[in-house]
JSON list of C-alpha atoms in Angstrom, two decimals:
[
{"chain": "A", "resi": 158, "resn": "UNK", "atom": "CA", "xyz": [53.76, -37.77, 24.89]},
{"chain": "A", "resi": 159, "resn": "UNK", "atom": "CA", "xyz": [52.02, -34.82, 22.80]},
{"chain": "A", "resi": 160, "resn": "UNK", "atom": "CA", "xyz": [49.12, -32.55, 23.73]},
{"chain": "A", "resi": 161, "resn": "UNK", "atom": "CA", "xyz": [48.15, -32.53, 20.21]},
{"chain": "A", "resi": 162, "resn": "UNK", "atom": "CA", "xyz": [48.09, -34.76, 17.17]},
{"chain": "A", "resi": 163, "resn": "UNK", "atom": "CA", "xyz": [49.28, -33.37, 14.23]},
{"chain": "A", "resi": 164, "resn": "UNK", "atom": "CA", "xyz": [45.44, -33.16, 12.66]},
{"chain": "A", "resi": 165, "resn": "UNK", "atom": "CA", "xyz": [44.48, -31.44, 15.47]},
{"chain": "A", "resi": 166, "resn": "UNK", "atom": "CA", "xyz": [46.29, -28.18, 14.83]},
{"chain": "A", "resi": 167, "resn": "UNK", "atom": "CA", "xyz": [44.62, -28.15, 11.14]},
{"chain": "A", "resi": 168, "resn": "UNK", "atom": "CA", "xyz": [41.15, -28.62, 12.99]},
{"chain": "A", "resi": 169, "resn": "UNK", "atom": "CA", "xyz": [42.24, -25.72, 15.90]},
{"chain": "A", "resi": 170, "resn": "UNK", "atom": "CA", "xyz": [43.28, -23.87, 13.15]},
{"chain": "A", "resi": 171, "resn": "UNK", "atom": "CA", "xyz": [39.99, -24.11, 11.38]},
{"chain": "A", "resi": 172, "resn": "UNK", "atom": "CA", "xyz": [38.00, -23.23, 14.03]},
{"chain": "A", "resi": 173, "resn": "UNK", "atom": "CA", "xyz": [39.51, -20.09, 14.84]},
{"chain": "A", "resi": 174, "resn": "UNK", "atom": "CA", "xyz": [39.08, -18.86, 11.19]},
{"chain": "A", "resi": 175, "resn": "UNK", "atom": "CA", "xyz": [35.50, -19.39, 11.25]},
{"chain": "A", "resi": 176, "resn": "UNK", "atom": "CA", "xyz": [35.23, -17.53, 15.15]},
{"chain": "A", "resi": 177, "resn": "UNK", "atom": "CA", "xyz": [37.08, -14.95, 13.76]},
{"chain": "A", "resi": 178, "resn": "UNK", "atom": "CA", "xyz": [34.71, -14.57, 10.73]},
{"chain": "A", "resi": 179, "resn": "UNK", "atom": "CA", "xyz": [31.63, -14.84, 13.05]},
{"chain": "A", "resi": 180, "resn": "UNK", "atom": "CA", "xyz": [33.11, -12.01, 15.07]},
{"chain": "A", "resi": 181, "resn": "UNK", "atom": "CA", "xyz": [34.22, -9.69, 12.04]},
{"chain": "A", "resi": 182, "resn": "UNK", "atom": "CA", "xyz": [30.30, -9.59, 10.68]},
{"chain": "A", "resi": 183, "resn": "UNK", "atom": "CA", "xyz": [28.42, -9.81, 13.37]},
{"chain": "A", "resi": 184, "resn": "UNK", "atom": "CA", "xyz": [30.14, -6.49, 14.74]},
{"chain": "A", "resi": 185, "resn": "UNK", "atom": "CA", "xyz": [30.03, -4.52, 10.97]},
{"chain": "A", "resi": 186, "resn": "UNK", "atom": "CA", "xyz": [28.92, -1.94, 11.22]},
{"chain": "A", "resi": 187, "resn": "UNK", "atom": "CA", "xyz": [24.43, -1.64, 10.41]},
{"chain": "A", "resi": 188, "resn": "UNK", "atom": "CA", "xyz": [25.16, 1.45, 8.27]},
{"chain": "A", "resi": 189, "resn": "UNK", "atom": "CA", "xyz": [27.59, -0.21, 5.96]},
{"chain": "A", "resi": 190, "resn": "UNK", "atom": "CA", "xyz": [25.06, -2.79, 5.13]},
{"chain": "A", "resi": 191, "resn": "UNK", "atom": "CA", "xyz": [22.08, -1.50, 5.65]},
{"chain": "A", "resi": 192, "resn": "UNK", "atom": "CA", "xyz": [19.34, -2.53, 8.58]},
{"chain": "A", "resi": 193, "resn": "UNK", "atom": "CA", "xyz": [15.44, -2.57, 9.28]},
{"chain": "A", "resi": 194, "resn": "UNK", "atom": "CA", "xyz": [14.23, 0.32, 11.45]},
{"chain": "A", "resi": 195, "resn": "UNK", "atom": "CA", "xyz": [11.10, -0.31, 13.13]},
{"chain": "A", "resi": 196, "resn": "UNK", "atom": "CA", "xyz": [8.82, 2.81, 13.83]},
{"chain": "A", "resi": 197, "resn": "UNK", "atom": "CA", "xyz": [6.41, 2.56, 16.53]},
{"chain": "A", "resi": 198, "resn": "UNK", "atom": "CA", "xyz": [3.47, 4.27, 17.06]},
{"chain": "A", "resi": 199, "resn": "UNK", "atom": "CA", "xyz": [0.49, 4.68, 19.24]},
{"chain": "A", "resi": 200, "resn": "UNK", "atom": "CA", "xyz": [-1.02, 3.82, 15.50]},
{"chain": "A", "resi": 201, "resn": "UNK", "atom": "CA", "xyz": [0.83, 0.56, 14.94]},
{"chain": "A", "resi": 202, "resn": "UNK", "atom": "CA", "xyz": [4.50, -0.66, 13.93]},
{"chain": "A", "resi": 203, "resn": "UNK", "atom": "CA", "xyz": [6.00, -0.42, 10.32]},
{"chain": "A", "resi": 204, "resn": "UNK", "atom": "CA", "xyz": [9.38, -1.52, 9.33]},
{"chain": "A", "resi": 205, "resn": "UNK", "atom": "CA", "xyz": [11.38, 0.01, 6.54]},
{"chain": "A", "resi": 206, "resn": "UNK", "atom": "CA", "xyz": [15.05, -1.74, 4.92]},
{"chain": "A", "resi": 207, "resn": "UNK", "atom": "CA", "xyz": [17.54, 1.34, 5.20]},
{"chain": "A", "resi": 208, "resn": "UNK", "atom": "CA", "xyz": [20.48, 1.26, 2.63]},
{"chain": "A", "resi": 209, "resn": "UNK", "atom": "CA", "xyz": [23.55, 3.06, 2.86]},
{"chain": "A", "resi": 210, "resn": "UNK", "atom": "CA", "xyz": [22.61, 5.19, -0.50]},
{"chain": "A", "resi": 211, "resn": "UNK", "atom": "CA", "xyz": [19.34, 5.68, 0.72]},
{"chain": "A", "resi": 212, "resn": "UNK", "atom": "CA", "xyz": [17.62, 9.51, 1.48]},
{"chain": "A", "resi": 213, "resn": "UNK", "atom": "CA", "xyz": [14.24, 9.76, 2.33]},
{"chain": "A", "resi": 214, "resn": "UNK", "atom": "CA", "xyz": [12.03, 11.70, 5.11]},
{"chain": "A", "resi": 215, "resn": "UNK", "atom": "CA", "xyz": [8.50, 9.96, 6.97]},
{"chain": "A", "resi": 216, "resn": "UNK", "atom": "CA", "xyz": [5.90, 12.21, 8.39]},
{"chain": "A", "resi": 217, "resn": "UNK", "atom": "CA", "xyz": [4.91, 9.91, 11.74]},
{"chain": "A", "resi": 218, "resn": "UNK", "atom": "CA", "xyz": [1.71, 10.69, 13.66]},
{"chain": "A", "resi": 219, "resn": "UNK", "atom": "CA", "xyz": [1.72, 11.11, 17.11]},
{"chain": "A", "resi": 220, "resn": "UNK", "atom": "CA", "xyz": [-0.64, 12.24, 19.85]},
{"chain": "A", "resi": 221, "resn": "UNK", "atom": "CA", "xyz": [0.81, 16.08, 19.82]},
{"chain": "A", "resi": 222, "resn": "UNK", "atom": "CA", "xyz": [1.38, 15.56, 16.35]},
{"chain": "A", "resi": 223, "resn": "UNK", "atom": "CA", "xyz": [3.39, 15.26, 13.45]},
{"chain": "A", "resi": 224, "resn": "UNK", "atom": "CA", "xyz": [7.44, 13.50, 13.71]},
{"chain": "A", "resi": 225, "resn": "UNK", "atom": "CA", "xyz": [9.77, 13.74, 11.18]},
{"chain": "A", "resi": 226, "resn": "UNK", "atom": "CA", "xyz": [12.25, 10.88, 10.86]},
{"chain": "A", "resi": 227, "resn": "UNK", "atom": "CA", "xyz": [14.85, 11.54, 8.07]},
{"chain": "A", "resi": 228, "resn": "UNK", "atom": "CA", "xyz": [16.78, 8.58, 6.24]},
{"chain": "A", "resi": 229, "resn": "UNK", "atom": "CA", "xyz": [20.51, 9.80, 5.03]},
{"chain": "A", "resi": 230, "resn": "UNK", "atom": "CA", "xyz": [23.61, 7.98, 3.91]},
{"chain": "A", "resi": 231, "resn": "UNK", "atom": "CA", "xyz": [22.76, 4.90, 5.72]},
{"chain": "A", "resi": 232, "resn": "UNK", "atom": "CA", "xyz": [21.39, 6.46, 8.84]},
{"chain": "A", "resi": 233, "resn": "UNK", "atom": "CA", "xyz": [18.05, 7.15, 10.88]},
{"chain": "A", "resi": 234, "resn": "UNK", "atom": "CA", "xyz": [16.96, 10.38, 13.03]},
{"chain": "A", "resi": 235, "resn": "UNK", "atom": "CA", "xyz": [14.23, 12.83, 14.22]},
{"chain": "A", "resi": 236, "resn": "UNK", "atom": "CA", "xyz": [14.81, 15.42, 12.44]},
{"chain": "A", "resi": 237, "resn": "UNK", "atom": "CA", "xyz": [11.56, 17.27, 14.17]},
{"chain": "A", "resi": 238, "resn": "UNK", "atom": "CA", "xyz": [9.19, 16.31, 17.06]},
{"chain": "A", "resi": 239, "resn": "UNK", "atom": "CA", "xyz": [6.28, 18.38, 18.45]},
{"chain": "A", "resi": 240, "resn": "UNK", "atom": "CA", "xyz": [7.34, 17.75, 21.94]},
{"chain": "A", "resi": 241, "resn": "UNK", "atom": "CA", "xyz": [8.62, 20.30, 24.65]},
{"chain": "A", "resi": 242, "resn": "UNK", "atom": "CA", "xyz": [11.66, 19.00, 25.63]},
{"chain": "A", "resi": 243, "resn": "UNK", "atom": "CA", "xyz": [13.14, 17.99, 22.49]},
{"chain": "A", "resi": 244, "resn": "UNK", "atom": "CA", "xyz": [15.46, 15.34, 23.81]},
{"chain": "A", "resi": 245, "resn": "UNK", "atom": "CA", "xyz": [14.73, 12.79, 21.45]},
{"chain": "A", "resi": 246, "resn": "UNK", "atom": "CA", "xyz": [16.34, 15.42, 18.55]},
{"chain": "A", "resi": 247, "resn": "UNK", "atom": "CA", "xyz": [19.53, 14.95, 20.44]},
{"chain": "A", "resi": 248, "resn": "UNK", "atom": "CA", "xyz": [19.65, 11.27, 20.51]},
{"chain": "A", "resi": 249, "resn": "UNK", "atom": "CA", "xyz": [21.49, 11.18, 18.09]},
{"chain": "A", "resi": 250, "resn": "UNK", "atom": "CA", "xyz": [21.76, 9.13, 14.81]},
{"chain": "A", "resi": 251, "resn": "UNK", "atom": "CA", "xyz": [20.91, 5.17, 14.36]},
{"chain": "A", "resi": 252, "resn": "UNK", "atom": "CA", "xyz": [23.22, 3.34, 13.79]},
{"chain": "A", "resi": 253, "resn": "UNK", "atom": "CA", "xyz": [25.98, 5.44, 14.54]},
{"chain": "A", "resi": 254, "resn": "UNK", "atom": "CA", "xyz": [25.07, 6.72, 17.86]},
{"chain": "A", "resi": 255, "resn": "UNK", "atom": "CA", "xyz": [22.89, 4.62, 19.51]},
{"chain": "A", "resi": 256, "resn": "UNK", "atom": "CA", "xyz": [20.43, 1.83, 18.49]},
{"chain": "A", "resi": 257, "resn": "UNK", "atom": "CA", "xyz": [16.86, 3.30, 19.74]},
{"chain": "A", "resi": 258, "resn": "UNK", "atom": "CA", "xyz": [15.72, 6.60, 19.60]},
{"chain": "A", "resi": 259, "resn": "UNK", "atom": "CA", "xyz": [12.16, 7.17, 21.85]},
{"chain": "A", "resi": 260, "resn": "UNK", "atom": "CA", "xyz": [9.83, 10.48, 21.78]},
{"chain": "A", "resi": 261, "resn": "UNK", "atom": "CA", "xyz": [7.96, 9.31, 24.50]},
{"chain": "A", "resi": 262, "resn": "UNK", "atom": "CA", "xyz": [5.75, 12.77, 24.72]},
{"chain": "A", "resi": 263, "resn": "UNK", "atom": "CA", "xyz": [4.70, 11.85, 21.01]},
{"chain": "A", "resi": 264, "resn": "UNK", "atom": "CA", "xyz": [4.92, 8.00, 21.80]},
{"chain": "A", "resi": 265, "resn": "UNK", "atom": "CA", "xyz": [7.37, 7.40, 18.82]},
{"chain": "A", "resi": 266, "resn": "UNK", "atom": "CA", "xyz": [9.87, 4.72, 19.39]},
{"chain": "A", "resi": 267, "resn": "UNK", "atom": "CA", "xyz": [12.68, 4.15, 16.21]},
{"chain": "A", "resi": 268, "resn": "UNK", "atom": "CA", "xyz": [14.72, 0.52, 16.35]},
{"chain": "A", "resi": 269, "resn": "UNK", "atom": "CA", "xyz": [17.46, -1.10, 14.59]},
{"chain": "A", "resi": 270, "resn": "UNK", "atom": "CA", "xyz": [17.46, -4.30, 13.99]},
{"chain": "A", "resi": 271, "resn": "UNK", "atom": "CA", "xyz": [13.80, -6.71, 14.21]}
]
């Protein structure tokens, strides 16, 4: 008496392919193929597609005042905030460091993802 039939191995087979698919692209890295970063604001939200190739800087308006976020090679950052204790600065980059960066003195929140 088997375990298995012989048809079952193709179908075990098969279905470890496609888990091991699911698994290689749903952890690829966001830089390599780009993502949506959502800015809040005490003004509103926008959203923004951020390629790999892409450079650009956003002047973001806060209640102390003006937030830089910079767009390099594929990443996101706050390049400059207003606020006195600077922490969101060292947050780091999205999405290599970390997936949410928050100036809460200037009430700016950046998000990967939706």
């Amino acid at each position: 008496m088997y375990l298995f039939r012989k048809g079952d191995w193709f179908s075990i087979l098969a279905l470890a392919a496609v888990a091991a698919l699911l698994v290689f692209f749903s952890f690829a890295p966001l830089k390599d193929r780009g993502f949506t970063l959502t800015i809040e604001r005490s003004g509103g939200i926008e959203k923004y597609q951020v390629f790999p190739d892409e450079n650009r800087t956003f002047e973001v308006e806060g209640p102390l005042g003006t937030t830089l976020v910079r767009i390099q090679d594929g990443m996101a950052w706050i390049a400059y905030s207003p606020c006195p204790d600077k922490l969101c600065l060292a947050a780091g980059m999205i999405p290599e460091n970390t997936t949410i960066i928050v100036c809460e003195a200037n009430s700016v929140v950046l998000r990967a993802g939706e």
